[in-house]
């Protein structure tokens, strides 16, 4: 029995422009096809990052991280692959000192970042709701909802609660990992003049302050939208990719803009931008620290939202253990 794509609550809907919401809410009606050319950390790099970030047991971690079948890679399958906000694409901008007359304003680029953050906020909220099915009213782990003897399928259809939570988390974390590879947040420019073919690098070493997904999930979207906009550095950019941006417009090309493929991505060590300094390592390290932060925040949210009979703590236990009925006794 097919279910629709989990609808974001009203607060989540406000985070995205109407055209982007239309694209996102029609995903479930489309057939998931093999992905096209990579424009994200490749599946094995997503797997490496996610495995380093999460202290989970073996089978559960594989369901989230596996190169081919893990939830963290589900957004790299069509139709999800073709939506820029699910990869933090198209937030390209260069200030006049780097490229006079650049065809995308800072505000337009920031709108794409806000859309990217909004997709993660919506998935976080969905995951918190889905976690309610992991345990019963008395905090006992439900065997039928946490059994991983059959692999999860990331198809937005009815599934045991553990698979549902993992899908929401994986689909919400993918773009956060991508941001570090797709943007100039952590990297440095190649020697020589900066410009469209050699964007400036910000060289940041910390996690992104405007990825405070847990806190945003409890805020009105207009409020966290303003907060994100205020924190975006002037020179921050992610690459242009010919996929749907948050306006629903698919550009024919990226002429005259910082290109994802040519100029900025660090999806593999062989990518052009990865050849400068230790840009690839910096991107991977940032993404790993980000997912560590996001998982801790989700743990904290479950404990706060479901305190009765330690239900939240039991949900966390059920998510990280392969046999939670045995490993997470109640009482």
PDB file of C-alpha atoms in Angstrom:
ATOM      1  CA  UNK A   1       0.000   0.000   0.000  1.00  0.00           C
ATOM      2  CA  UNK A   2       1.620   3.216  -1.132  1.00  0.00           C
ATOM      3  CA  UNK A   3       1.626   6.240   1.124  1.00  0.00           C
ATOM      4  CA  UNK A   4       2.216   9.852   0.133  1.00  0.00           C
ATOM      5  CA  UNK A   5       5.424  11.642   0.929  1.00  0.00           C
ATOM      6  CA  UNK A   6       5.172  12.539   4.648  1.00  0.00           C
ATOM      7  CA  UNK A   7       3.686  16.009   4.579  1.00  0.00           C
ATOM      8  CA  UNK A   8       5.698  18.565   6.511  1.00  0.00           C
ATOM      9  CA  UNK A   9       3.702  20.290   9.242  1.00  0.00           C
ATOM     10  CA  UNK A  10       2.494  23.809   8.501  1.00  0.00           C
ATOM     11  CA  UNK A  11       5.550  25.403  10.055  1.00  0.00           C
ATOM     12  CA  UNK A  12       7.857  23.389   7.799  1.00  0.00           C
ATOM     13  CA  UNK A  13       5.888  24.301   4.715  1.00  0.00           C
ATOM     14  CA  UNK A  14       6.548  27.989   5.261  1.00  0.00           C
ATOM     15  CA  UNK A  15      10.271  27.400   4.939  1.00  0.00           C
ATOM     16  CA  UNK A  16      10.185  26.780   1.184  1.00  0.00           C
ATOM     17  CA  UNK A  17       8.861  28.817  -1.734  1.00  0.00           C
ATOM     18  CA  UNK A  18       5.623  27.499  -3.192  1.00  0.00           C
ATOM     19  CA  UNK A  19       7.225  26.124  -6.351  1.00  0.00           C
ATOM     20  CA  UNK A  20       9.767  24.137  -4.373  1.00  0.00           C
ATOM     21  CA  UNK A  21       7.058  22.744  -2.127  1.00  0.00           C
ATOM     22  CA  UNK A  22       5.120  21.606  -5.179  1.00  0.00           C
ATOM     23  CA  UNK A  23       8.179  19.760  -6.443  1.00  0.00           C
ATOM     24  CA  UNK A  24       8.931  18.167  -3.082  1.00  0.00           C
ATOM     25  CA  UNK A  25       5.373  17.054  -2.319  1.00  0.00           C
ATOM     26  CA  UNK A  26       4.999  15.324  -5.691  1.00  0.00           C
ATOM     27  CA  UNK A  27       8.065  13.139  -5.195  1.00  0.00           C
ATOM     28  CA  UNK A  28       6.113  10.174  -3.881  1.00  0.00           C
ATOM     29  CA  UNK A  29       4.104   9.935  -7.079  1.00  0.00           C
ATOM     30  CA  UNK A  30       7.255   9.417  -9.120  1.00  0.00           C
ATOM     31  CA  UNK A  31       9.133   6.191  -9.708  1.00  0.00           C
ATOM     32  CA  UNK A  32      12.582   6.092  -8.094  1.00  0.00           C
ATOM     33  CA  UNK A  33      15.103   5.578 -10.874  1.00  0.00           C
ATOM     34  CA  UNK A  34      18.877   5.067 -10.738  1.00  0.00           C
ATOM     35  CA  UNK A  35      20.729   8.301 -10.147  1.00  0.00           C
ATOM     36  CA  UNK A  36      22.483  10.232 -12.873  1.00  0.00           C
ATOM     37  CA  UNK A  37      26.007  11.665 -12.838  1.00  0.00           C
ATOM     38  CA  UNK A  38      27.131  12.356  -9.296  1.00  0.00           C
ATOM     39  CA  UNK A  39      26.737  15.838  -7.914  1.00  0.00           C
ATOM     40  CA  UNK A  40      27.204  14.911  -4.284  1.00  0.00           C
ATOM     41  CA  UNK A  41      29.838  13.174  -2.233  1.00  0.00           C
ATOM     42  CA  UNK A  42      29.848   9.797  -3.970  1.00  0.00           C
ATOM     43  CA  UNK A  43      28.002   7.041  -2.147  1.00  0.00           C
ATOM     44  CA  UNK A  44      31.151   5.564  -0.652  1.00  0.00           C
ATOM     45  CA  UNK A  45      32.220   8.948   0.713  1.00  0.00           C
ATOM     46  CA  UNK A  46      28.754   9.516   2.203  1.00  0.00           C
ATOM     47  CA  UNK A  47      29.138   6.085   3.781  1.00  0.00           C
ATOM     48  CA  UNK A  48      32.589   6.834   5.221  1.00  0.00           C
ATOM     49  CA  UNK A  49      31.448  10.152   6.680  1.00  0.00           C
ATOM     50  CA  UNK A  50      28.293   8.700   8.195  1.00  0.00           C
ATOM     51  CA  UNK A  51      30.062   5.691   9.693  1.00  0.00           C
ATOM     52  CA  UNK A  52      32.641   7.913  11.348  1.00  0.00           C
ATOM     53  CA  UNK A  53      29.935  10.157  12.765  1.00  0.00           C
ATOM     54  CA  UNK A  54      27.530   7.622  14.288  1.00  0.00           C
ATOM     55  CA  UNK A  55      28.230   5.276  17.237  1.00  0.00           C
ATOM     56  CA  UNK A  56      25.617   2.742  16.168  1.00  0.00           C
ATOM     57  CA  UNK A  57      25.698  -1.031  16.046  1.00  0.00           C
ATOM     58  CA  UNK A  58      26.595  -2.841  12.856  1.00  0.00           C
ATOM     59  CA  UNK A  59      23.315  -3.675  11.128  1.00  0.00           C
ATOM     60  CA  UNK A  60      21.619  -0.426  12.049  1.00  0.00           C
ATOM     61  CA  UNK A  61      24.587   1.614  10.879  1.00  0.00           C
ATOM     62  CA  UNK A  62      24.613  -0.270   7.580  1.00  0.00           C
ATOM     63  CA  UNK A  63      20.953   0.600   7.010  1.00  0.00           C
ATOM     64  CA  UNK A  64      21.816   4.270   7.356  1.00  0.00           C
ATOM     65  CA  UNK A  65      25.243   4.425   5.739  1.00  0.00           C
ATOM     66  CA  UNK A  66      25.579   1.737   3.058  1.00  0.00           C
ATOM     67  CA  UNK A  67      26.986   3.047  -0.216  1.00  0.00           C
ATOM     68  CA  UNK A  68      24.224   1.585  -2.380  1.00  0.00           C
ATOM     69  CA  UNK A  69      21.277   1.022  -0.084  1.00  0.00           C
ATOM     70  CA  UNK A  70      21.707   3.296   2.918  1.00  0.00           C
ATOM     71  CA  UNK A  71      19.246   6.019   3.860  1.00  0.00           C
ATOM     72  CA  UNK A  72      21.999   8.640   3.688  1.00  0.00           C
ATOM     73  CA  UNK A  73      22.266   8.017  -0.067  1.00  0.00           C
ATOM     74  CA  UNK A  74      18.525   7.945  -0.804  1.00  0.00           C
ATOM     75  CA  UNK A  75      18.493  11.570  -2.009  1.00  0.00           C
ATOM     76  CA  UNK A  76      20.937  10.633  -4.762  1.00  0.00           C
ATOM     77  CA  UNK A  77      18.245   8.588  -6.485  1.00  0.00           C
ATOM     78  CA  UNK A  78      15.804  10.205  -8.847  1.00  0.00           C
ATOM     79  CA  UNK A  79      13.555  12.115  -8.515  1.00  0.00           C
ATOM     80  CA  UNK A  80      15.220  13.402  -5.334  1.00  0.00           C
ATOM     81  CA  UNK A  81      18.527  13.693  -7.190  1.00  0.00           C
ATOM     82  CA  UNK A  82      17.077  16.428  -9.405  1.00  0.00           C
ATOM     83  CA  UNK A  83      16.053  18.848  -6.639  1.00  0.00           C
ATOM     84  CA  UNK A  84      18.759  21.345  -5.779  1.00  0.00           C
ATOM     85  CA  UNK A  85      17.650  22.021  -2.159  1.00  0.00           C
ATOM     86  CA  UNK A  86      18.231  18.331  -1.390  1.00  0.00           C
ATOM     87  CA  UNK A  87      21.929  18.843  -2.166  1.00  0.00           C
ATOM     88  CA  UNK A  88      22.426  22.494  -1.137  1.00  0.00           C
ATOM     89  CA  UNK A  89      23.058  23.427  -4.781  1.00  0.00           C
ATOM     90  CA  UNK A  90      22.632  26.759  -6.582  1.00  0.00           C
ATOM     91  CA  UNK A  91      23.568  29.102  -3.736  1.00  0.00           C
ATOM     92  CA  UNK A  92      26.217  30.683  -5.922  1.00  0.00           C
ATOM     93  CA  UNK A  93      27.187  34.326  -5.545  1.00  0.00           C
ATOM     94  CA  UNK A  94      30.330  36.389  -5.951  1.00  0.00           C
ATOM     95  CA  UNK A  95      30.646  39.907  -4.574  1.00  0.00           C
ATOM     96  CA  UNK A  96      31.675  42.718  -6.954  1.00  0.00           C
ATOM     97  CA  UNK A  97      35.262  42.634  -5.736  1.00  0.00           C
ATOM     98  CA  UNK A  98      35.543  39.081  -7.092  1.00  0.00           C
ATOM     99  CA  UNK A  99      33.219  39.265 -10.121  1.00  0.00           C
ATOM    100  CA  UNK A 100      31.523  42.576 -11.013  1.00  0.00           C
ATOM    101  CA  UNK A 101      28.016  42.051 -12.336  1.00  0.00           C
ATOM    102  CA  UNK A 102      27.698  38.434 -11.147  1.00  0.00           C
ATOM    103  CA  UNK A 103      24.268  37.199 -12.362  1.00  0.00           C
ATOM    104  CA  UNK A 104      23.001  35.989  -8.962  1.00  0.00           C
ATOM    105  CA  UNK A 105      22.556  38.303  -5.989  1.00  0.00           C
ATOM    106  CA  UNK A 106      23.490  37.513  -2.422  1.00  0.00           C
ATOM    107  CA  UNK A 107      19.806  37.430  -1.529  1.00  0.00           C
ATOM    108  CA  UNK A 108      18.994  34.969  -4.324  1.00  0.00           C
ATOM    109  CA  UNK A 109      21.853  32.706  -3.280  1.00  0.00           C
ATOM    110  CA  UNK A 110      20.815  32.865   0.363  1.00  0.00           C
ATOM    111  CA  UNK A 111      17.270  31.912  -0.601  1.00  0.00           C
ATOM    112  CA  UNK A 112      18.675  28.627  -1.917  1.00  0.00           C
ATOM    113  CA  UNK A 113      20.471  28.000   1.380  1.00  0.00           C
ATOM    114  CA  UNK A 114      17.267  28.690   3.298  1.00  0.00           C
ATOM    115  CA  UNK A 115      15.468  26.173   1.080  1.00  0.00           C
ATOM    116  CA  UNK A 116      18.181  23.594   1.777  1.00  0.00           C
ATOM    117  CA  UNK A 117      17.905  24.132   5.536  1.00  0.00           C
ATOM    118  CA  UNK A 118      14.124  23.924   5.288  1.00  0.00           C
ATOM    119  CA  UNK A 119      14.227  20.426   3.812  1.00  0.00           C
ATOM    120  CA  UNK A 120      16.280  19.239   6.807  1.00  0.00           C
ATOM    121  CA  UNK A 121      13.980  20.952   9.303  1.00  0.00           C
ATOM    122  CA  UNK A 122      10.959  19.221   7.773  1.00  0.00           C
ATOM    123  CA  UNK A 123      12.654  15.804   7.873  1.00  0.00           C
ATOM    124  CA  UNK A 124      13.730  16.335  11.494  1.00  0.00           C
ATOM    125  CA  UNK A 125      10.130  17.018  12.518  1.00  0.00           C
ATOM    126  CA  UNK A 126       8.941  13.962  10.602  1.00  0.00           C
ATOM    127  CA  UNK A 127      11.581  11.775  12.290  1.00  0.00           C
ATOM    128  CA  UNK A 128      10.535  12.914  15.767  1.00  0.00           C
ATOM    129  CA  UNK A 129       6.928  11.993  14.998  1.00  0.00           C
ATOM    130  CA  UNK A 130       7.862   8.629  13.493  1.00  0.00           C
ATOM    131  CA  UNK A 131       9.927   7.740  16.578  1.00  0.00           C
ATOM    132  CA  UNK A 132       6.744   7.554  18.650  1.00  0.00           C
ATOM    133  CA  UNK A 133       6.126   4.115  17.116  1.00  0.00           C
ATOM    134  CA  UNK A 134       9.405   2.620  18.354  1.00  0.00           C
ATOM    135  CA  UNK A 135       8.121   1.946  21.871  1.00  0.00           C
ATOM    136  CA  UNK A 136       4.759   1.398  23.487  1.00  0.00           C
ATOM    137  CA  UNK A 137       3.047   3.700  25.973  1.00  0.00           C
ATOM    138  CA  UNK A 138       5.040   2.180  28.848  1.00  0.00           C
ATOM    139  CA  UNK A 139       8.408   2.564  27.181  1.00  0.00           C
ATOM    140  CA  UNK A 140       8.791  -1.040  26.042  1.00  0.00           C
ATOM    141  CA  UNK A 141      10.512  -1.497  22.690  1.00  0.00           C
ATOM    142  CA  UNK A 142       8.142  -2.799  20.057  1.00  0.00           C
ATOM    143  CA  UNK A 143       9.679  -5.796  18.306  1.00  0.00           C
ATOM    144  CA  UNK A 144       7.484  -5.437  15.232  1.00  0.00           C
ATOM    145  CA  UNK A 145       8.598  -1.827  14.759  1.00  0.00           C
ATOM    146  CA  UNK A 146      12.346  -2.260  15.315  1.00  0.00           C
ATOM    147  CA  UNK A 147      13.173  -5.547  13.577  1.00  0.00           C
ATOM    148  CA  UNK A 148      15.806  -5.180  10.847  1.00  0.00           C
ATOM    149  CA  UNK A 149      15.799  -8.795   9.671  1.00  0.00           C
ATOM    150  CA  UNK A 150      14.450  -7.434   6.388  1.00  0.00           C
ATOM    151  CA  UNK A 151      16.217  -4.442   4.881  1.00  0.00           C
ATOM    152  CA  UNK A 152      14.505  -1.073   4.955  1.00  0.00           C
ATOM    153  CA  UNK A 153      13.360   0.430   1.665  1.00  0.00           C
ATOM    154  CA  UNK A 154      13.626   4.177   1.201  1.00  0.00           C
ATOM    155  CA  UNK A 155      10.501   4.721  -0.868  1.00  0.00           C
ATOM    156  CA  UNK A 156       8.273   6.889   1.367  1.00  0.00           C
ATOM    157  CA  UNK A 157       5.894   3.957   1.875  1.00  0.00           C
ATOM    158  CA  UNK A 158       4.542   2.541   5.136  1.00  0.00           C
ATOM    159  CA  UNK A 159       7.363   0.905   7.059  1.00  0.00           C
ATOM    160  CA  UNK A 160       8.270  -0.163  10.600  1.00  0.00           C
ATOM    161  CA  UNK A 161       8.989   2.833  12.795  1.00  0.00           C
ATOM    162  CA  UNK A 162      12.744   2.267  12.872  1.00  0.00           C
ATOM    163  CA  UNK A 163      12.958   2.299   9.075  1.00  0.00           C
ATOM    164  CA  UNK A 164      10.722   5.370   8.954  1.00  0.00           C
ATOM    165  CA  UNK A 165      12.954   7.272  11.379  1.00  0.00           C
ATOM    166  CA  UNK A 166      16.122   6.265   9.565  1.00  0.00           C
ATOM    167  CA  UNK A 167      14.670   7.358   6.240  1.00  0.00           C
ATOM    168  CA  UNK A 168      13.690  10.760   7.558  1.00  0.00           C
ATOM    169  CA  UNK A 169      17.068  11.285   9.204  1.00  0.00           C
ATOM    170  CA  UNK A 170      19.021  10.097   6.166  1.00  0.00           C
ATOM    171  CA  UNK A 171      17.050  12.282   3.795  1.00  0.00           C
ATOM    172  CA  UNK A 172      17.516  15.249   6.123  1.00  0.00           C
ATOM    173  CA  UNK A 173      21.240  14.718   6.704  1.00  0.00           C
ATOM    174  CA  UNK A 174      22.283  14.096   3.103  1.00  0.00           C
ATOM    175  CA  UNK A 175      22.146  17.750   2.079  1.00  0.00           C
ATOM    176  CA  UNK A 176      24.006  18.830   5.207  1.00  0.00           C
ATOM    177  CA  UNK A 177      26.870  16.527   4.252  1.00  0.00           C
ATOM    178  CA  UNK A 178      26.680  17.774   0.683  1.00  0.00           C
ATOM    179  CA  UNK A 179      26.970  21.392   1.778  1.00  0.00           C
ATOM    180  CA  UNK A 180      30.550  20.893   2.920  1.00  0.00           C
ATOM    181  CA  UNK A 181      31.505  19.370  -0.439  1.00  0.00           C
ATOM    182  CA  UNK A 182      29.437  21.718  -2.584  1.00  0.00           C
ATOM    183  CA  UNK A 183      30.272  25.043  -0.953  1.00  0.00           C
ATOM    184  CA  UNK A 184      33.353  27.090  -0.150  1.00  0.00           C
ATOM    185  CA  UNK A 185      32.604  27.042   3.583  1.00  0.00           C
ATOM    186  CA  UNK A 186      35.636  24.974   4.602  1.00  0.00           C
ATOM    187  CA  UNK A 187      37.931  25.139   1.604  1.00  0.00           C
ATOM    188  CA  UNK A 188      40.480  27.490   0.105  1.00  0.00           C
ATOM    189  CA  UNK A 189      40.880  28.913  -3.373  1.00  0.00           C
ATOM    190  CA  UNK A 190      43.653  27.871  -5.698  1.00  0.00           C
ATOM    191  CA  UNK A 191      46.621  30.237  -5.982  1.00  0.00           C
ATOM    192  CA  UNK A 192      46.014  33.215  -8.242  1.00  0.00           C
ATOM    193  CA  UNK A 193      43.125  35.627  -8.825  1.00  0.00           C
ATOM    194  CA  UNK A 194      39.692  34.717  -7.489  1.00  0.00           C
ATOM    195  CA  UNK A 195      36.597  34.843  -9.654  1.00  0.00           C
ATOM    196  CA  UNK A 196      34.031  32.635 -11.336  1.00  0.00           C
ATOM    197  CA  UNK A 197      36.559  29.891 -12.128  1.00  0.00           C
ATOM    198  CA  UNK A 198      38.307  30.194  -8.770  1.00  0.00           C
ATOM    199  CA  UNK A 199      35.833  31.298  -6.076  1.00  0.00           C
ATOM    200  CA  UNK A 200      37.236  32.537  -2.778  1.00  0.00           C
ATOM    201  CA  UNK A 201      37.393  29.969   0.027  1.00  0.00           C
ATOM    202  CA  UNK A 202      36.171  30.751   3.528  1.00  0.00           C
ATOM    203  CA  UNK A 203      38.428  28.221   5.254  1.00  0.00           C
ATOM    204  CA  UNK A 204      36.015  27.687   8.152  1.00  0.00           C
ATOM    205  CA  UNK A 205      36.867  24.850  10.540  1.00  0.00           C
ATOM    206  CA  UNK A 206      33.716  24.697  12.678  1.00  0.00           C
ATOM    207  CA  UNK A 207      30.282  23.326  11.928  1.00  0.00           C
ATOM    208  CA  UNK A 208      27.823  25.627  10.202  1.00  0.00           C
ATOM    209  CA  UNK A 209      26.000  27.824  12.746  1.00  0.00           C
ATOM    210  CA  UNK A 210      22.883  28.081  10.590  1.00  0.00           C
ATOM    211  CA  UNK A 211      22.431  24.304  10.567  1.00  0.00           C
ATOM    212  CA  UNK A 212      20.860  24.432  14.042  1.00  0.00           C
ATOM    213  CA  UNK A 213      18.144  22.079  12.814  1.00  0.00           C
ATOM    214  CA  UNK A 214      16.798  20.960  16.186  1.00  0.00           C
ATOM    215  CA  UNK A 215      16.248  24.501  17.418  1.00  0.00           C
ATOM    216  CA  UNK A 216      14.724  25.605  14.136  1.00  0.00           C
ATOM    217  CA  UNK A 217      12.265  22.704  14.288  1.00  0.00           C
ATOM    218  CA  UNK A 218      10.635  24.345  17.309  1.00  0.00           C
ATOM    219  CA  UNK A 219      10.573  27.843  15.818  1.00  0.00           C
ATOM    220  CA  UNK A 220       8.263  29.591  13.414  1.00  0.00           C
ATOM    221  CA  UNK A 221       9.812  29.335   9.985  1.00  0.00           C
ATOM    222  CA  UNK A 222       9.762  33.072   9.440  1.00  0.00           C
ATOM    223  CA  UNK A 223      11.919  33.445  12.550  1.00  0.00           C
ATOM    224  CA  UNK A 224      14.597  30.928  11.681  1.00  0.00           C
ATOM    225  CA  UNK A 225      14.573  32.091   8.061  1.00  0.00           C
ATOM    226  CA  UNK A 226      15.581  35.556   9.262  1.00  0.00           C
ATOM    227  CA  UNK A 227      18.222  34.062  11.553  1.00  0.00           C
ATOM    228  CA  UNK A 228      19.787  32.035   8.757  1.00  0.00           C
ATOM    229  CA  UNK A 229      19.873  35.037   6.437  1.00  0.00           C
ATOM    230  CA  UNK A 230      21.640  37.122   9.066  1.00  0.00           C
ATOM    231  CA  UNK A 231      24.382  34.509   9.527  1.00  0.00           C
ATOM    232  CA  UNK A 232      25.283  33.790   5.896  1.00  0.00           C
ATOM    233  CA  UNK A 233      28.729  35.232   5.057  1.00  0.00           C
ATOM    234  CA  UNK A 234      28.888  37.559   2.059  1.00  0.00           C
ATOM    235  CA  UNK A 235      31.326  35.320   0.184  1.00  0.00           C
ATOM    236  CA  UNK A 236      29.609  31.987   0.868  1.00  0.00           C
ATOM    237  CA  UNK A 237      28.708  30.079  -2.292  1.00  0.00           C
ATOM    238  CA  UNK A 238      27.692  26.626  -3.417  1.00  0.00           C
ATOM    239  CA  UNK A 239      27.952  25.637  -7.050  1.00  0.00           C
ATOM    240  CA  UNK A 240      25.400  26.034  -9.806  1.00  0.00           C
ATOM    241  CA  UNK A 241      24.063  22.670 -10.996  1.00  0.00           C
ATOM    242  CA  UNK A 242      21.396  22.229 -13.703  1.00  0.00           C
ATOM    243  CA  UNK A 243      18.768  20.825 -11.371  1.00  0.00           C
ATOM    244  CA  UNK A 244      15.612  22.402  -9.970  1.00  0.00           C
ATOM    245  CA  UNK A 245      16.371  25.224  -7.585  1.00  0.00           C
ATOM    246  CA  UNK A 246      13.950  26.433  -4.919  1.00  0.00           C
ATOM    247  CA  UNK A 247      12.001  28.485  -7.454  1.00  0.00           C
ATOM    248  CA  UNK A 248      11.234  25.361  -9.476  1.00  0.00           C
ATOM    249  CA  UNK A 249      13.174  26.720 -12.464  1.00  0.00           C
ATOM    250  CA  UNK A 250      15.648  24.369 -14.083  1.00  0.00           C
ATOM    251  CA  UNK A 251      18.481  26.378 -15.648  1.00  0.00           C
ATOM    252  CA  UNK A 252      19.623  25.204 -19.057  1.00  0.00           C
ATOM    253  CA  UNK A 253      23.228  25.722 -18.053  1.00  0.00           C
ATOM    254  CA  UNK A 254      25.459  27.532 -15.603  1.00  0.00           C
ATOM    255  CA  UNK A 255      27.129  29.931 -18.046  1.00  0.00           C
ATOM    256  CA  UNK A 256      28.711  32.857 -16.261  1.00  0.00           C
ATOM    257  CA  UNK A 257      28.126  31.306 -12.836  1.00  0.00           C
ATOM    258  CA  UNK A 258      30.277  29.339 -10.404  1.00  0.00           C
ATOM    259  CA  UNK A 259      29.748  25.797 -11.628  1.00  0.00           C
ATOM    260  CA  UNK A 260      29.387  22.841  -9.317  1.00  0.00           C
ATOM    261  CA  UNK A 261      31.166  20.419 -11.629  1.00  0.00           C
ATOM    262  CA  UNK A 262      33.892  22.678 -12.935  1.00  0.00           C
ATOM    263  CA  UNK A 263      34.666  25.116 -10.135  1.00  0.00           C
ATOM    264  CA  UNK A 264      33.602  24.181  -6.627  1.00  0.00           C
ATOM    265  CA  UNK A 265      32.655  20.595  -5.774  1.00  0.00           C
ATOM    266  CA  UNK A 266      34.862  18.365  -3.649  1.00  0.00           C
ATOM    267  CA  UNK A 267      32.747  15.241  -4.060  1.00  0.00           C
ATOM    268  CA  UNK A 268      35.838  13.090  -4.593  1.00  0.00           C
ATOM    269  CA  UNK A 269      39.573  13.648  -4.071  1.00  0.00           C
ATOM    270  CA  UNK A 270      39.858  13.817  -7.875  1.00  0.00           C
ATOM    271  CA  UNK A 271      37.525  16.831  -8.161  1.00  0.00           C
ATOM    272  CA  UNK A 272      39.271  19.961  -9.424  1.00  0.00           C
ATOM    273  CA  UNK A 273      38.622  21.988  -6.259  1.00  0.00           C
ATOM    274  CA  UNK A 274      39.837  19.092  -4.122  1.00  0.00           C
ATOM    275  CA  UNK A 275      43.259  19.386  -5.704  1.00  0.00           C
ATOM    276  CA  UNK A 276      44.039  22.570  -3.756  1.00  0.00           C
ATOM    277  CA  UNK A 277      45.591  22.020  -0.338  1.00  0.00           C
ATOM    278  CA  UNK A 278      43.596  19.586   1.772  1.00  0.00           C
ATOM    279  CA  UNK A 279      40.198  20.760   0.558  1.00  0.00           C
ATOM    280  CA  UNK A 280      38.712  17.274   0.280  1.00  0.00           C
ATOM    281  CA  UNK A 281      39.778  16.303   3.793  1.00  0.00           C
ATOM    282  CA  UNK A 282      38.379  19.555   5.161  1.00  0.00           C
ATOM    283  CA  UNK A 283      35.032  18.951   3.474  1.00  0.00           C
ATOM    284  CA  UNK A 284      34.809  15.389   4.771  1.00  0.00           C
ATOM    285  CA  UNK A 285      35.858  16.406   8.288  1.00  0.00           C
ATOM    286  CA  UNK A 286      33.250  19.168   8.382  1.00  0.00           C
ATOM    287  CA  UNK A 287      30.509  16.831   7.187  1.00  0.00           C
ATOM    288  CA  UNK A 288      31.485  14.213   9.783  1.00  0.00           C
ATOM    289  CA  UNK A 289      31.378  16.740  12.624  1.00  0.00           C
ATOM    290  CA  UNK A 290      28.022  17.964  11.331  1.00  0.00           C
ATOM    291  CA  UNK A 291      26.358  14.550  11.420  1.00  0.00           C
ATOM    292  CA  UNK A 292      27.781  13.886  14.890  1.00  0.00           C
ATOM    293  CA  UNK A 293      26.141  17.142  15.995  1.00  0.00           C
ATOM    294  CA  UNK A 294      22.844  16.360  14.257  1.00  0.00           C
ATOM    295  CA  UNK A 295      22.573  12.903  15.836  1.00  0.00           C
ATOM    296  CA  UNK A 296      23.246  14.283  19.326  1.00  0.00           C
ATOM    297  CA  UNK A 297      20.606  16.938  18.757  1.00  0.00           C
ATOM    298  CA  UNK A 298      18.085  14.313  17.659  1.00  0.00           C
ATOM    299  CA  UNK A 299      18.817  12.222  20.761  1.00  0.00           C
ATOM    300  CA  UNK A 300      18.220  15.263  22.939  1.00  0.00           C
ATOM    301  CA  UNK A 301      14.980  16.057  21.151  1.00  0.00           C
ATOM    302  CA  UNK A 302      13.570  12.560  21.671  1.00  0.00           C
ATOM    303  CA  UNK A 303      14.344  12.667  25.373  1.00  0.00           C
ATOM    304  CA  UNK A 304      12.734  16.099  25.670  1.00  0.00           C
ATOM    305  CA  UNK A 305       9.608  15.349  23.619  1.00  0.00           C
ATOM    306  CA  UNK A 306       8.960  11.872  25.098  1.00  0.00           C
ATOM    307  CA  UNK A 307      10.013  12.022  28.780  1.00  0.00           C
ATOM    308  CA  UNK A 308       7.257   9.812  30.233  1.00  0.00           C
ATOM    309  CA  UNK A 309       8.469   6.376  31.350  1.00  0.00           C
ATOM    310  CA  UNK A 310      11.816   7.193  29.723  1.00  0.00           C
ATOM    311  CA  UNK A 311      10.200   6.657  26.359  1.00  0.00           C
ATOM    312  CA  UNK A 312      12.614   9.054  24.640  1.00  0.00           C
ATOM    313  CA  UNK A 313      15.649   7.306  26.086  1.00  0.00           C
ATOM    314  CA  UNK A 314      14.225   3.974  24.965  1.00  0.00           C
ATOM    315  CA  UNK A 315      13.685   5.341  21.473  1.00  0.00           C
ATOM    316  CA  UNK A 316      17.337   6.352  21.306  1.00  0.00           C
ATOM    317  CA  UNK A 317      18.369   2.897  22.494  1.00  0.00           C
ATOM    318  CA  UNK A 318      16.116   1.243  19.916  1.00  0.00           C
ATOM    319  CA  UNK A 319      17.638   3.300  17.132  1.00  0.00           C
ATOM    320  CA  UNK A 320      21.285   2.520  17.870  1.00  0.00           C
ATOM    321  CA  UNK A 321      21.014  -1.181  18.752  1.00  0.00           C
ATOM    322  CA  UNK A 322      20.548  -4.046  16.324  1.00  0.00           C
ATOM    323  CA  UNK A 323      18.479  -6.093  18.808  1.00  0.00           C
ATOM    324  CA  UNK A 324      16.793  -3.431  20.941  1.00  0.00           C
ATOM    325  CA  UNK A 325      14.240  -5.783  22.475  1.00  0.00           C
ATOM    326  CA  UNK A 326      17.106  -7.585  24.201  1.00  0.00           C
ATOM    327  CA  UNK A 327      19.427  -4.605  24.655  1.00  0.00           C
ATOM    328  CA  UNK A 328      16.911  -1.996  25.793  1.00  0.00           C
ATOM    329  CA  UNK A 329      14.809  -3.539  28.598  1.00  0.00           C
ATOM    330  CA  UNK A 330      12.289  -1.194  30.184  1.00  0.00           C
ATOM    331  CA  UNK A 331      11.926  -0.561  33.886  1.00  0.00           C
TER     332      UNK A 331
END
